[in-house]
PDB file of C-alpha atoms in Angstrom:
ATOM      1  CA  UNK A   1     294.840 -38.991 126.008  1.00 61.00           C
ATOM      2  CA  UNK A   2     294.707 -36.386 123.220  1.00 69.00           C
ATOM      3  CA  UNK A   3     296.408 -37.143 120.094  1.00 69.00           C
ATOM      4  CA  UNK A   4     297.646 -34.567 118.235  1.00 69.00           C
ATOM      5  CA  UNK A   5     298.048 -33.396 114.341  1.00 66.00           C
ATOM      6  CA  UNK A   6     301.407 -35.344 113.312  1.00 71.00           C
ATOM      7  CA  UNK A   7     301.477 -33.269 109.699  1.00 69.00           C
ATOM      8  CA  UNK A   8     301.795 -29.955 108.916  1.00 64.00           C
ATOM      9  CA  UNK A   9     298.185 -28.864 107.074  1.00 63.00           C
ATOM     10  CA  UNK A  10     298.743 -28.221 103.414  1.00 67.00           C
ATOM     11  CA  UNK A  11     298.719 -25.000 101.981  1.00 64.00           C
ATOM     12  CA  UNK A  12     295.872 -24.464  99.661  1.00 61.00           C
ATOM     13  CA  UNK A  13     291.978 -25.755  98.477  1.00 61.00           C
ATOM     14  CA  UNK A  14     290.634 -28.902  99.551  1.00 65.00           C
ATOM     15  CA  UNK A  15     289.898 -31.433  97.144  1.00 67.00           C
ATOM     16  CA  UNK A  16     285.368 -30.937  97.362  1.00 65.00           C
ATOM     17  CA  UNK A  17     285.857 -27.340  98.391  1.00 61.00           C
ATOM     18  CA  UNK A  18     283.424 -24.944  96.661  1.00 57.00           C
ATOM     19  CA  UNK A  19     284.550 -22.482  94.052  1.00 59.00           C
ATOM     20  CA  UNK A  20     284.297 -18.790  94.457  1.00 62.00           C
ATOM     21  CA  UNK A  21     281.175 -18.996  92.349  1.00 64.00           C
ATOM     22  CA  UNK A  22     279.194 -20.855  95.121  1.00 64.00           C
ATOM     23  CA  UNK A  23     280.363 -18.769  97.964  1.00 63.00           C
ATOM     24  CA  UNK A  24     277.936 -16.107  99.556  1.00 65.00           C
ATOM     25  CA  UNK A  25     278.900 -12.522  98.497  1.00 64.00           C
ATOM     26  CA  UNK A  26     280.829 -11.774 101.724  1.00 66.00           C
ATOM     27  CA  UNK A  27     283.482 -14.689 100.816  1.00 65.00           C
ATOM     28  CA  UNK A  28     283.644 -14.136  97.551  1.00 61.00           C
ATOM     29  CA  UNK A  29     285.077 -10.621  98.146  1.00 61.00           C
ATOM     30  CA  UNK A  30     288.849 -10.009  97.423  1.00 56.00           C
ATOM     31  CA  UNK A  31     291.224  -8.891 100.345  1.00 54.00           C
ATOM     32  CA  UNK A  32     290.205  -5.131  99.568  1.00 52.00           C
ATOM     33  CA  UNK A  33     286.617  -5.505 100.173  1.00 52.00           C
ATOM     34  CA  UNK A  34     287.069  -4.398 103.698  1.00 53.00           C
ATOM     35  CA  UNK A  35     287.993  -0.971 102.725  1.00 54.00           C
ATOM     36  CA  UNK A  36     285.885   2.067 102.366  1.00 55.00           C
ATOM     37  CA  UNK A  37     285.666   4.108  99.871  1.00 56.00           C
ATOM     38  CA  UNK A  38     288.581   5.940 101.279  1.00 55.00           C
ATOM     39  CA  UNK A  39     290.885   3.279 101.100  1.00 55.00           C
ATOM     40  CA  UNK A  40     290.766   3.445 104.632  1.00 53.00           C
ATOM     41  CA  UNK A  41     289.730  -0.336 106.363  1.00 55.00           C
ATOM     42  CA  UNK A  42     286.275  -0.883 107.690  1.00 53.00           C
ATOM     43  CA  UNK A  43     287.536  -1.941 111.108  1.00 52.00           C
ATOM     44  CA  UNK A  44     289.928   1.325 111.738  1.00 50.00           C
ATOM     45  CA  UNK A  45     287.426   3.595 111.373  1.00 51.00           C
ATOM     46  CA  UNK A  46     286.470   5.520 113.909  1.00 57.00           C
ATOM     47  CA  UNK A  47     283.576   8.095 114.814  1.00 55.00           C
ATOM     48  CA  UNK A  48     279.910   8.010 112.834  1.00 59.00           C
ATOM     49  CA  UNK A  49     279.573   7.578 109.454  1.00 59.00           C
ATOM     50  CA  UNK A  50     279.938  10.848 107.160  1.00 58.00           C
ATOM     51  CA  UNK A  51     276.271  11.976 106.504  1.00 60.00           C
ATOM     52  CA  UNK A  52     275.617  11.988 103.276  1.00 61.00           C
ATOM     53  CA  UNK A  53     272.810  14.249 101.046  1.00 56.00           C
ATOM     54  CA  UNK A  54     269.566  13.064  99.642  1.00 57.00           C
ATOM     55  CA  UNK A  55     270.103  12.541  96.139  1.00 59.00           C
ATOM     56  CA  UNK A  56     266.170  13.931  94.938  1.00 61.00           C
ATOM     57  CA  UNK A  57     264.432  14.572  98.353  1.00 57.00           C
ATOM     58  CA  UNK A  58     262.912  12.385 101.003  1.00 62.00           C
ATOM     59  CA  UNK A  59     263.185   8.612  99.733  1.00 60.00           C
ATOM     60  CA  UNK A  60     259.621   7.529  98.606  1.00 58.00           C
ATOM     61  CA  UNK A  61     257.162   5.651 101.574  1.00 60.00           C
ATOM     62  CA  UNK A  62     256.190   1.620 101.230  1.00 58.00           C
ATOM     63  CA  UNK A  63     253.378   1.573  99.065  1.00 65.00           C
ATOM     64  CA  UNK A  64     251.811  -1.645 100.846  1.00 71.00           C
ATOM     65  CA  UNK A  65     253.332  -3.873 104.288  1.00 72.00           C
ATOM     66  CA  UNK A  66     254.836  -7.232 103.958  1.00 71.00           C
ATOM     67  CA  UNK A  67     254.453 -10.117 105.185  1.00 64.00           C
ATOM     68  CA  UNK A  68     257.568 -11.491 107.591  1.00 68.00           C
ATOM     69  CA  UNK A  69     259.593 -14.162 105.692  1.00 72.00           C
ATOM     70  CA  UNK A  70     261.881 -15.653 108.484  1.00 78.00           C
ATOM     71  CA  UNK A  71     263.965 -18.950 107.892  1.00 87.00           C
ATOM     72  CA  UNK A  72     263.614 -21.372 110.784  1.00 90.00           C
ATOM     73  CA  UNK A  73     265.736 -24.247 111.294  1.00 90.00           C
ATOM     74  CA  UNK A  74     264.099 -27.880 111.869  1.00 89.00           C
ATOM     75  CA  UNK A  75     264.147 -27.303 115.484  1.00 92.00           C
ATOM     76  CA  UNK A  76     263.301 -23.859 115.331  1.00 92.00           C
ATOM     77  CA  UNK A  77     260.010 -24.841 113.037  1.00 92.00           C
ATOM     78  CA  UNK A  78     259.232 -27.295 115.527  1.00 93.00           C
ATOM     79  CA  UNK A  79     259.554 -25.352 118.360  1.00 95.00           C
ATOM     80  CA  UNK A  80     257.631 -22.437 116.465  1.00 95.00           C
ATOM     81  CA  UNK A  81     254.808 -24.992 115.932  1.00 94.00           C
ATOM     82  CA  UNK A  82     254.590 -26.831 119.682  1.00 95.00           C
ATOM     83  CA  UNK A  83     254.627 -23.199 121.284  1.00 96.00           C
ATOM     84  CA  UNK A  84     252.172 -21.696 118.607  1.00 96.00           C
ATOM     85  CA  UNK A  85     249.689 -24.689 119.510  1.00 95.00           C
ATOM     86  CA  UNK A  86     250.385 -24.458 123.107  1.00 95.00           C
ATOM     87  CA  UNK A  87     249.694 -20.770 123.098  1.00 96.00           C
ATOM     88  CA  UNK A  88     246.280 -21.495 120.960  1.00 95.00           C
ATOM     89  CA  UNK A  89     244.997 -24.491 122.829  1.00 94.00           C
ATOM     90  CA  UNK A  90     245.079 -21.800 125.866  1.00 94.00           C
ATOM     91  CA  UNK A  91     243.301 -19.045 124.153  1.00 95.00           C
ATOM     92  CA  UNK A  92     240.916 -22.034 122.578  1.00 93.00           C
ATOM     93  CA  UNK A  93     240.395 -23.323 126.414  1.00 91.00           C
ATOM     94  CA  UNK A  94     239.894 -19.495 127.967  1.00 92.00           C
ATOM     95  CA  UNK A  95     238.260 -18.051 125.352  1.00 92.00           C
ATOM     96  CA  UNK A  96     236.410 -20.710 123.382  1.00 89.00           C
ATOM     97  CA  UNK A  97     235.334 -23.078 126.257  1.00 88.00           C
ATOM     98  CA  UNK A  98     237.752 -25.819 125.085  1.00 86.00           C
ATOM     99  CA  UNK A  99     236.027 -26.160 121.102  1.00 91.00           C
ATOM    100  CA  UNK A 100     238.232 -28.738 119.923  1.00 91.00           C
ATOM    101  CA  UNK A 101     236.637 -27.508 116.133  1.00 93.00           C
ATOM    102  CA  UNK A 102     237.875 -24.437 117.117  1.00 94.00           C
ATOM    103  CA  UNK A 103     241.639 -25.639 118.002  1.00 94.00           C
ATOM    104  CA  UNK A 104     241.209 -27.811 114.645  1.00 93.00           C
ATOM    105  CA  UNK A 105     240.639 -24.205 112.736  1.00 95.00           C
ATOM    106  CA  UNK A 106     243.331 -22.618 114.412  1.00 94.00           C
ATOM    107  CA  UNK A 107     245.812 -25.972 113.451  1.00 95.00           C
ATOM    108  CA  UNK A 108     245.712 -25.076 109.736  1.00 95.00           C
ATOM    109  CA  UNK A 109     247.099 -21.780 109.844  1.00 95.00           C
ATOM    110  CA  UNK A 110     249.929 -22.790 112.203  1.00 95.00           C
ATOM    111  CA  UNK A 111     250.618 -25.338 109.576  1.00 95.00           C
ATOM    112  CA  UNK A 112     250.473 -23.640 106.848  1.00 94.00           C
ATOM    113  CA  UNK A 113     253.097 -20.703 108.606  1.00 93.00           C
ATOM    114  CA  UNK A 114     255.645 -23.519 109.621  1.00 93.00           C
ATOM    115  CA  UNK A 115     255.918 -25.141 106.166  1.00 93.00           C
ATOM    116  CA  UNK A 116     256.429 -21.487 104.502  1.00 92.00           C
ATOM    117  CA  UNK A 117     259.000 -20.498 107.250  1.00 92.00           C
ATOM    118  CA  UNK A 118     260.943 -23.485 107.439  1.00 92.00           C
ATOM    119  CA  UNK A 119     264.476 -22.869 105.778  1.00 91.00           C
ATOM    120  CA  UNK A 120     265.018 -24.778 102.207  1.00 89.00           C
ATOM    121  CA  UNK A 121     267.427 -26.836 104.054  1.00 87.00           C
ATOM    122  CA  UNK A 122     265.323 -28.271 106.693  1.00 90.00           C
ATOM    123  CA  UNK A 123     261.670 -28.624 104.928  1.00 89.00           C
ATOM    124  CA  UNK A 124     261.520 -32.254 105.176  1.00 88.00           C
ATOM    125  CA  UNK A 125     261.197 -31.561 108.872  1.00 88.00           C
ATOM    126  CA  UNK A 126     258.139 -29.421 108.904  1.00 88.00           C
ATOM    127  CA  UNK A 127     255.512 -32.180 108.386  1.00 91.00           C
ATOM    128  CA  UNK A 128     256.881 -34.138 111.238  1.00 93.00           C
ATOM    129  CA  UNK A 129     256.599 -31.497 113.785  1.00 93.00           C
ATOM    130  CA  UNK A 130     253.188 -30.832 112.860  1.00 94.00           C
ATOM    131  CA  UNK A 131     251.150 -33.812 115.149  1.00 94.00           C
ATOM    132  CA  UNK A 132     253.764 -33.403 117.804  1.00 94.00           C
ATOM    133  CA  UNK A 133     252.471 -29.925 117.997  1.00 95.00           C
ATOM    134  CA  UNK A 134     248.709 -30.836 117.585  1.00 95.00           C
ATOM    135  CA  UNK A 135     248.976 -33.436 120.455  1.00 93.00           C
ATOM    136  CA  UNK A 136     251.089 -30.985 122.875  1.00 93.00           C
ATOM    137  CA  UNK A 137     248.626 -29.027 122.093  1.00 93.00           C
ATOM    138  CA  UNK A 138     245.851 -30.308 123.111  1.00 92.00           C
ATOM    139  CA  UNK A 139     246.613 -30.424 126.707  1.00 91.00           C
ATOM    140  CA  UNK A 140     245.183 -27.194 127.795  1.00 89.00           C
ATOM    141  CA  UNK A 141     242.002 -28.422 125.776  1.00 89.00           C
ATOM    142  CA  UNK A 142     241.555 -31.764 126.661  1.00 85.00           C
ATOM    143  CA  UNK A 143     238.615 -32.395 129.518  1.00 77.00           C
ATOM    144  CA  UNK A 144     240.729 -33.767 132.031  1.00 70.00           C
ATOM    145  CA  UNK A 145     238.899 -33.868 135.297  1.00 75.00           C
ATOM    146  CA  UNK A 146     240.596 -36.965 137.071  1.00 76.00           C
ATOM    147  CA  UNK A 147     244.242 -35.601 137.414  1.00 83.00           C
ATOM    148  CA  UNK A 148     247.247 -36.213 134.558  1.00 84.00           C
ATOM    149  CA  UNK A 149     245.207 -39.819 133.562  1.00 87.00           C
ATOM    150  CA  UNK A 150     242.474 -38.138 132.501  1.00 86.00           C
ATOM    151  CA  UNK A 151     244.154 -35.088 131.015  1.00 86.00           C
ATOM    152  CA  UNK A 152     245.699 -37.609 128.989  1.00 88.00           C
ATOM    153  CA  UNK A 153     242.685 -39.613 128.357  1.00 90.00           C
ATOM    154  CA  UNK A 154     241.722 -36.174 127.120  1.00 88.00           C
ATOM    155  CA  UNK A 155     244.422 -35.598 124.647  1.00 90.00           C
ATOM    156  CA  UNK A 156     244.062 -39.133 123.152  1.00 91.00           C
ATOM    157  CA  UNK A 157     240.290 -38.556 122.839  1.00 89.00           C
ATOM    158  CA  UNK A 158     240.894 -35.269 121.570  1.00 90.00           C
ATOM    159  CA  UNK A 159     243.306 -37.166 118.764  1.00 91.00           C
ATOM    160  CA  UNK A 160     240.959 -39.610 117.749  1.00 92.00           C
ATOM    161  CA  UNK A 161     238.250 -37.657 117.316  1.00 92.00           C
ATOM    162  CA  UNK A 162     240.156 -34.592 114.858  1.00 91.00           C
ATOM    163  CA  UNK A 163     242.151 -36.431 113.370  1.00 92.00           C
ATOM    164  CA  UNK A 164     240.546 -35.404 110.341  1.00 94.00           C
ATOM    165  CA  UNK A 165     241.939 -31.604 111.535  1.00 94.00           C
ATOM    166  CA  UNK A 166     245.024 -32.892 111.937  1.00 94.00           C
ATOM    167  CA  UNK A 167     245.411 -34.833 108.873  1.00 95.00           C
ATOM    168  CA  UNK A 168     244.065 -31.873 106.720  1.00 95.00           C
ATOM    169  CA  UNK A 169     246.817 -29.932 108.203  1.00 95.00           C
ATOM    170  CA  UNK A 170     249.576 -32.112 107.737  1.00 95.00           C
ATOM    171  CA  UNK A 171     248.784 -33.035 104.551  1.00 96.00           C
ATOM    172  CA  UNK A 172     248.474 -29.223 103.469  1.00 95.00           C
ATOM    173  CA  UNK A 173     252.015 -28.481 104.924  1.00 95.00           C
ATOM    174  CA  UNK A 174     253.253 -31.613 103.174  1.00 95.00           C
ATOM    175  CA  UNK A 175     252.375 -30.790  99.834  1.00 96.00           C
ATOM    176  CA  UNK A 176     253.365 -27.131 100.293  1.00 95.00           C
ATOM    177  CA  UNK A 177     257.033 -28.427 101.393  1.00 94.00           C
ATOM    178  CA  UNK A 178     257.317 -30.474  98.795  1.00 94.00           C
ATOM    179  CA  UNK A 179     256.644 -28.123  96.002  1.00 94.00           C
ATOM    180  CA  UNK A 180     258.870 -25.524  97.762  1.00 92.00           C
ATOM    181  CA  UNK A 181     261.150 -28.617  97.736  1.00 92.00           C
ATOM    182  CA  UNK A 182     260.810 -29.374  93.755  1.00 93.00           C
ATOM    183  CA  UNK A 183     261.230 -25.562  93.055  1.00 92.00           C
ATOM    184  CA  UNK A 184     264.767 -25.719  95.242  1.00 90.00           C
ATOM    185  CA  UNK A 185     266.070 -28.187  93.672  1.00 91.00           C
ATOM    186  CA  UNK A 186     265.499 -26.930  90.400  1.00 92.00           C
ATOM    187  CA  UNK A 187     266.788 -23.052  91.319  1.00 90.00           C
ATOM    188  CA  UNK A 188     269.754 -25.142  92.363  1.00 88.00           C
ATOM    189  CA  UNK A 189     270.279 -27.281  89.128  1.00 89.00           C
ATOM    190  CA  UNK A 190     269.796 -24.259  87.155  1.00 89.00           C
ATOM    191  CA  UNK A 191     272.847 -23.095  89.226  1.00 88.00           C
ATOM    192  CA  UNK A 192     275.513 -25.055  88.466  1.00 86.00           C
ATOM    193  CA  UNK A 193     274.565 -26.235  85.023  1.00 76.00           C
TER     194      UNK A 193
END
């Protein structure tokens, strides 16, 4: 049986609510922030968008590409990492002949990627995902002649035998989160003090 809300809710903030100073930009915005410049609200508008003149010619080209900077979630970095490994330990097997120093190689850059796109939130997560990854995998690489046993007497062979791969890699992505950590935490002393 549902039970339902006996009191009205009370008008006003929370007690632990943030202040307007630690709200994005888009809450911090008054109740006229939806309007135009014309006064007229965002939302009513209709028809495209009044084309407006470049102000001293053509705007200037990129002078050099960068690099993508998503923000992945804890799942998200995990699943980046599993499928990135998956996808590798079946170009390793096609193209490579199965080289488990060659799957080891290609471990450190997929470690390095999740700890710097794993959201500030959710970096304590990154190292864990790593050996999940590495083990799942090594299933394409693993010599498994003998059916799923062997395939998986393949993938613990294949763990025992890099482990110093997947140490190295783990251990690079851990330190790397944890001075992104340090640095977070500080940005967000510096904050509110």
């Amino acid at each position: 049986m549902e039970q339902h809300r006996t009191r009205p809710p009370k008008d006003g903030p929370r007690r632990g609510t943030p202040t307007p100073a630690h709200l994005p930009p888009q809450a911090r915005r008054g109740p006229d922030a939806a309007r135009g410049p014309a006064g007229v609200p965002v939302a009513a508008r209709r028809g495209p968008e009044p084309v407006r003149a470049p102000a001293d010619g053509p705007a200037p080209a990129p002078t050099s590409w960068r690099f993508p900077n998503p923000r992945l979630t804890g799942l998200g970095g995990g699943l980046f990492c599993v499928a990135a490994m998956l996808l590798l330990g079946a170009l390793d097997a096609l193209l490579f002949g199965s080289s488990l120093i060659a799957y080891g190689v290609l471990f450190l850059p997929v470690c390095v990627l999740t700890a710097l796109w794993v959201r500030p939130g959710d970096l304590l997560t990154a190292p864990v995902a790593l050996p999940i990854a590495f083990g799942a995998g090594l299933f394409p690489v693993a010599d498994g002649s003998a059916g799923f046993l062997g395939s998986l007497m393949g993938v613990f062979t294949g763990l025992a035998t890099q482990a110093g791969w997947l140490y190295g890699g783990t251990l690079t992505a851990g330190v790397m989160v944890l001075v992104r950590r340090v640095r977070w935490v500080r940005s967000r002393r510096r904050r509110t003090a």
